Amino acid sequence: MKNTVSTLRQQKLDGDKITMLTAYDYSTAKLMDESGVNALLIGDSLGMVMLGYEDTLSVTMEDMIHHTAAVARGAKDALVVADMPFMSYQASVVDGMYNAARFLKETGCAAVKLEGGAEVCELVQKLTQAGIPVVGHIGLTPQSVNQLGGFKVQGKSAEAAQKLLDDARALEQAGAFAIVLECVPEALAAKVTESLKTAATIGIGAGKYCDGQVLVCNDLLGYTDGFCPKFVKRYADLHSEMTAAFKAYAADVK
Ligand code: KIV
């Protein structure tokens, strides 16, 4: 079945949890699609897990377009969502409209994701009015890592929790059909989820009460042996398996 903004909305209403994974290339996207994952996000985590940067700030529109088009070619049924990179929408609404439109025109994706709360709502409203579906992203927003002082859990104080709730409601009001909640206490994510009527919450490190979950594919697969957030469940140990295969190949050739 083809996943669309409407089917994801219906999943929220039916209490049918939404599955989302990050994907960066054609072959992996095809496997995820064939496995029935509802939505594939070409996250700007691309910069860290595929391109070797320290954070997501160096990722460009060209990087994102290149990888989003590859993922879209591998996704028959999954909804493909492109992440808008740092400074592709923060300077002006016009920049945001222009760059979001590029994703739809040049890659075949069906929606875009952008970070921020009330401050991006004018853009979210204009995008949805123009027919570009939007996923919001609040809590830990990696593009603001320098302002947040690191990759930390958000919404811990009563004031921060209220702001997160207000931001989620504002994004829903502006037309976002889903909102990623990253590194948010479970009880707060549950409250946000319950208070939203149309926008589905997609949690990452936000507990089990969200309408859906997203993970960085490389973390789930155990691709690297470097840092991995505590909330990630590893479903494979590709790091060991691939290293063993490469060593076996090298030994055979020698
Ligand atoms: O860039 C990314 O992979 C993301 C997810 C962690 C939600 O934004």
Coordinates of C-alpha atoms and ligand atoms in Angstrom, one line a residue:
M1 CA 0.0 0.0 0.0
K2 CA 1.2 3.5 -0.9
N3 CA 2.0 5.6 2.2
T4 CA 0.8 9.2 1.9
V5 CA 0.3 12.1 4.2
S6 CA -3.4 11.0 4.5
T7 CA -2.5 7.4 5.4
L8 CA -0.1 8.6 8.0
R9 CA -2.8 10.9 9.5
Q10 CA -5.2 8.0 9.5
Q11 CA -2.6 5.8 11.4
K12 CA -2.5 8.4 14.1
L13 CA -6.3 8.3 14.4
D14 CA -6.4 4.5 14.4
G15 CA -3.5 4.2 16.9
D16 CA -1.5 2.3 14.3
K17 CA 2.1 3.3 15.1
I18 CA 4.0 4.9 12.3
T19 CA 7.4 3.5 11.4
M20 CA 10.1 5.9 10.0
L21 CA 13.8 5.3 9.3
T22 CA 16.5 7.5 7.9
A23 CA 17.8 6.4 4.5
Y24 CA 20.5 7.8 2.4
D25 CA 20.9 5.6 -0.6
Y26 CA 18.9 3.6 -3.2
S27 CA 19.7 0.0 -2.1
T28 CA 19.0 0.5 1.6
A29 CA 15.8 2.5 0.7
K30 CA 14.6 -0.4 -1.5
L31 CA 15.1 -2.9 1.4
M32 CA 13.3 -0.6 3.9
D33 CA 10.4 -0.1 1.4
E34 CA 10.1 -3.8 0.8
S35 CA 10.1 -4.4 4.6
G36 CA 7.0 -2.2 4.9
V37 CA 8.5 0.8 6.6
N38 CA 5.9 3.6 6.4
A39 CA 8.3 6.6 5.8
L40 CA 11.9 7.2 4.8
L41 CA 13.6 10.3 6.0
I42 CA 16.7 11.6 4.3
G43 CA 17.9 13.2 7.4
D44 CA 20.7 15.8 7.4
S45 CA 22.3 13.2 9.8
L46 CA 23.6 12.2 6.4
G47 CA 26.4 14.7 7.2
M48 CA 27.5 12.8 10.3
V49 CA 26.8 9.1 9.4
M50 CA 27.6 9.1 5.7
L51 CA 29.9 12.1 5.0
G52 CA 32.0 12.1 8.2
Y53 CA 31.2 15.6 9.5
E54 CA 31.2 16.4 13.3
D55 CA 27.7 17.8 13.1
T56 CA 24.9 18.5 10.5
L57 CA 25.8 22.1 9.8
S58 CA 28.0 21.5 6.7
V59 CA 25.4 19.6 4.8
T60 CA 24.3 21.5 1.6
M61 CA 21.2 21.5 -0.5
E62 CA 23.2 19.7 -3.2
D63 CA 24.1 16.9 -0.8
M64 CA 20.5 16.5 0.2
I65 CA 19.1 16.6 -3.3
H66 CA 21.6 14.0 -4.5
H67 CA 20.8 11.5 -1.7
T68 CA 17.0 12.2 -1.6
A69 CA 16.7 11.4 -5.3
A70 CA 18.6 8.1 -4.8
V71 CA 16.3 7.2 -1.9
A72 CA 13.1 8.2 -3.9
R73 CA 14.2 5.8 -6.7
G74 CA 14.3 2.9 -4.2
A75 CA 11.0 3.7 -2.5
K76 CA 7.9 2.4 -4.2
D77 CA 5.4 2.6 -1.3
A78 CA 7.1 4.4 1.6
L79 CA 6.6 8.2 2.0
V80 CA 9.8 10.0 1.2
V81 CA 10.6 13.0 3.4
A82 CA 13.6 15.3 2.7
D83 CA 15.3 17.2 5.6
M84 CA 15.9 20.8 4.8
P85 CA 19.6 21.5 5.7
F86 CA 21.0 24.3 7.9
M87 CA 20.4 27.8 6.4
S88 CA 18.2 26.6 3.5
Y89 CA 15.2 28.1 5.3
Q90 CA 16.3 30.1 8.4
A91 CA 17.2 33.4 6.6
S92 CA 13.8 34.0 4.9
V93 CA 10.5 32.5 4.1
V94 CA 11.3 33.0 0.4
D95 CA 14.5 30.9 0.8
G96 CA 12.5 28.2 2.5
M97 CA 9.8 28.1 -0.2
Y98 CA 12.3 28.0 -3.0
N99 CA 14.5 25.3 -1.4
A100 CA 11.5 23.1 -0.4
A101 CA 10.1 23.3 -3.9
R102 CA 13.5 22.2 -5.3
F103 CA 13.2 19.0 -3.2
L104 CA 9.8 18.2 -4.7
K105 CA 10.7 19.2 -8.3
E106 CA 14.2 17.6 -8.4
T107 CA 14.0 14.5 -6.2
G108 CA 10.6 12.9 -6.3
C109 CA 10.1 13.2 -2.5
A110 CA 6.6 13.9 -1.1
A111 CA 7.3 16.1 1.9
V112 CA 10.0 18.1 3.7
K113 CA 11.1 18.3 7.3
L114 CA 12.4 21.4 9.1
E115 CA 13.6 22.2 12.6
G116 CA 12.0 24.8 14.9
G117 CA 8.8 25.8 16.6
A118 CA 6.8 29.0 16.5
E119 CA 9.6 30.8 14.6
V120 CA 9.1 28.6 11.5
C121 CA 5.3 28.6 11.5
E122 CA 4.9 31.3 8.9
L123 CA 7.0 29.2 6.5
V124 CA 5.1 25.9 7.5
Q125 CA 1.8 27.6 6.7
K126 CA 3.0 29.0 3.3
L127 CA 4.5 25.6 2.3
T128 CA 1.3 23.7 3.2
Q129 CA -0.8 26.2 1.4
A130 CA 1.5 25.8 -1.6
G131 CA 0.9 22.0 -1.5
I132 CA 4.2 21.0 0.1
P133 CA 3.6 18.7 3.1
V134 CA 5.7 19.5 6.2
V135 CA 7.1 17.5 9.1
G136 CA 8.1 19.7 12.0
H137 CA 11.0 18.9 14.4
I138 CA 11.3 20.1 18.0
G139 CA 13.1 19.1 21.2
L140 CA 16.7 18.5 20.4
T141 CA 17.2 20.3 17.1
P142 CA 20.7 19.4 15.9
Q143 CA 21.0 22.4 13.6
S144 CA 21.0 24.6 16.8
V145 CA 23.6 22.4 18.5
N146 CA 25.9 25.5 19.2
Q147 CA 23.0 27.4 20.8
L148 CA 21.8 24.3 22.8
G149 CA 25.4 23.7 24.1
G150 CA 25.5 20.1 22.9
F151 CA 23.3 17.1 22.0
K152 CA 21.2 17.0 25.2
V153 CA 17.7 16.1 26.4
Q154 CA 15.3 19.0 26.0
G155 CA 12.1 20.2 27.8
K156 CA 13.3 19.3 31.3
S157 CA 12.2 22.5 33.1
A158 CA 8.5 23.4 33.4
E159 CA 9.1 26.4 31.3
A160 CA 10.9 24.5 28.5
A161 CA 8.2 21.8 28.6
Q162 CA 5.4 24.4 28.2
K163 CA 7.4 26.0 25.3
L164 CA 7.7 22.6 23.6
L165 CA 3.9 22.0 24.0
D166 CA 3.1 25.5 22.6
D167 CA 5.5 24.9 19.7
A168 CA 3.9 21.6 18.8
R169 CA 0.4 23.1 18.8
A170 CA 1.6 26.1 16.7
L171 CA 3.2 23.7 14.1
E172 CA 0.0 21.7 14.0
Q173 CA -2.0 24.8 13.6
A174 CA 0.3 26.0 10.8
G175 CA -0.4 22.7 8.9
A176 CA 2.5 20.3 9.8
F177 CA 1.1 16.8 9.3
A178 CA 3.7 15.2 11.6
I179 CA 6.2 16.4 14.2
V180 CA 9.5 14.8 15.2
L181 CA 10.1 14.9 18.9
E182 CA 13.8 14.4 19.6
C183 CA 15.3 13.7 23.0
V184 CA 12.2 14.7 25.0
P185 CA 11.1 13.2 28.4
E186 CA 8.6 10.4 27.8
A187 CA 5.8 12.0 29.9
L188 CA 6.1 15.3 28.0
A189 CA 6.1 13.5 24.6
A190 CA 2.9 11.6 25.7
K191 CA 1.3 14.9 26.7
V192 CA 2.2 16.5 23.3
T193 CA 0.9 13.4 21.5
E194 CA -2.4 13.5 23.3
S195 CA -2.9 17.2 22.8
L196 CA -2.4 17.1 19.0
K197 CA -5.5 16.1 17.0
T198 CA -4.2 16.0 13.4
A199 CA -0.3 16.0 13.5
A200 CA 1.3 12.7 14.3
T201 CA 4.2 12.7 16.7
I202 CA 7.3 10.7 15.6
G203 CA 9.6 10.1 18.5
I204 CA 13.4 9.6 18.7
G205 CA 14.6 9.2 22.3
A206 CA 11.1 10.4 23.3
G207 CA 9.6 7.2 24.8
K208 CA 6.9 4.9 23.6
Y209 CA 3.8 7.0 23.7
C210 CA 4.4 8.9 20.4
D211 CA 2.3 8.1 17.3
G212 CA 5.4 6.7 15.6
Q213 CA 9.1 6.2 16.0
V214 CA 12.1 7.2 13.9
L215 CA 15.7 5.9 14.2
V216 CA 18.9 6.7 12.3
C217 CA 19.3 3.6 10.2
N218 CA 23.1 3.2 10.8
D219 CA 22.5 3.2 14.6
L220 CA 19.8 0.5 14.4
L221 CA 22.1 -1.7 12.2
G222 CA 25.1 -1.3 14.4
Y223 CA 27.1 0.0 11.4
T224 CA 29.7 1.9 13.4
D225 CA 31.3 1.1 16.7
G226 CA 31.4 4.8 17.7
F227 CA 29.0 6.7 19.9
C228 CA 25.4 5.5 19.9
P229 CA 22.6 7.2 21.9
K230 CA 21.4 5.2 24.9
F231 CA 17.8 5.0 23.6
V232 CA 18.8 3.1 20.4
K233 CA 18.0 -0.6 20.2
R234 CA 20.5 -2.3 17.9
Y235 CA 18.8 -4.9 15.6
A236 CA 22.1 -6.0 14.0
D237 CA 25.8 -5.8 14.4
L238 CA 26.9 -4.8 10.9
H239 CA 30.1 -3.4 12.1
S240 CA 31.4 -6.8 13.1
E241 CA 29.8 -8.6 10.2
M242 CA 31.2 -6.2 7.6
T243 CA 34.7 -6.1 9.2
A244 CA 34.8 -9.9 9.2
A245 CA 33.7 -10.0 5.6
F246 CA 36.3 -7.4 4.5
K247 CA 39.1 -9.3 6.4
A248 CA 38.0 -12.6 4.9
Y249 CA 38.1 -11.1 1.4
A250 CA 41.6 -9.6 2.0
A251 CA 42.9 -12.9 3.4
D252 CA 41.5 -14.8 0.4
V253 CA 43.2 -12.4 -2.0
K254 CA 46.5 -12.5 -0.2
Ligands
KIV1 O1 18.7 14.1 10.5 C1 18.0 13.2 11.0 O2 18.4 12.0 10.8 C2 16.9 13.5 11.8 C3 16.3 12.4 12.6 C4 17.1 12.1 13.8 C5 14.9 12.7 13.0 O3 16.5 14.6 11.9

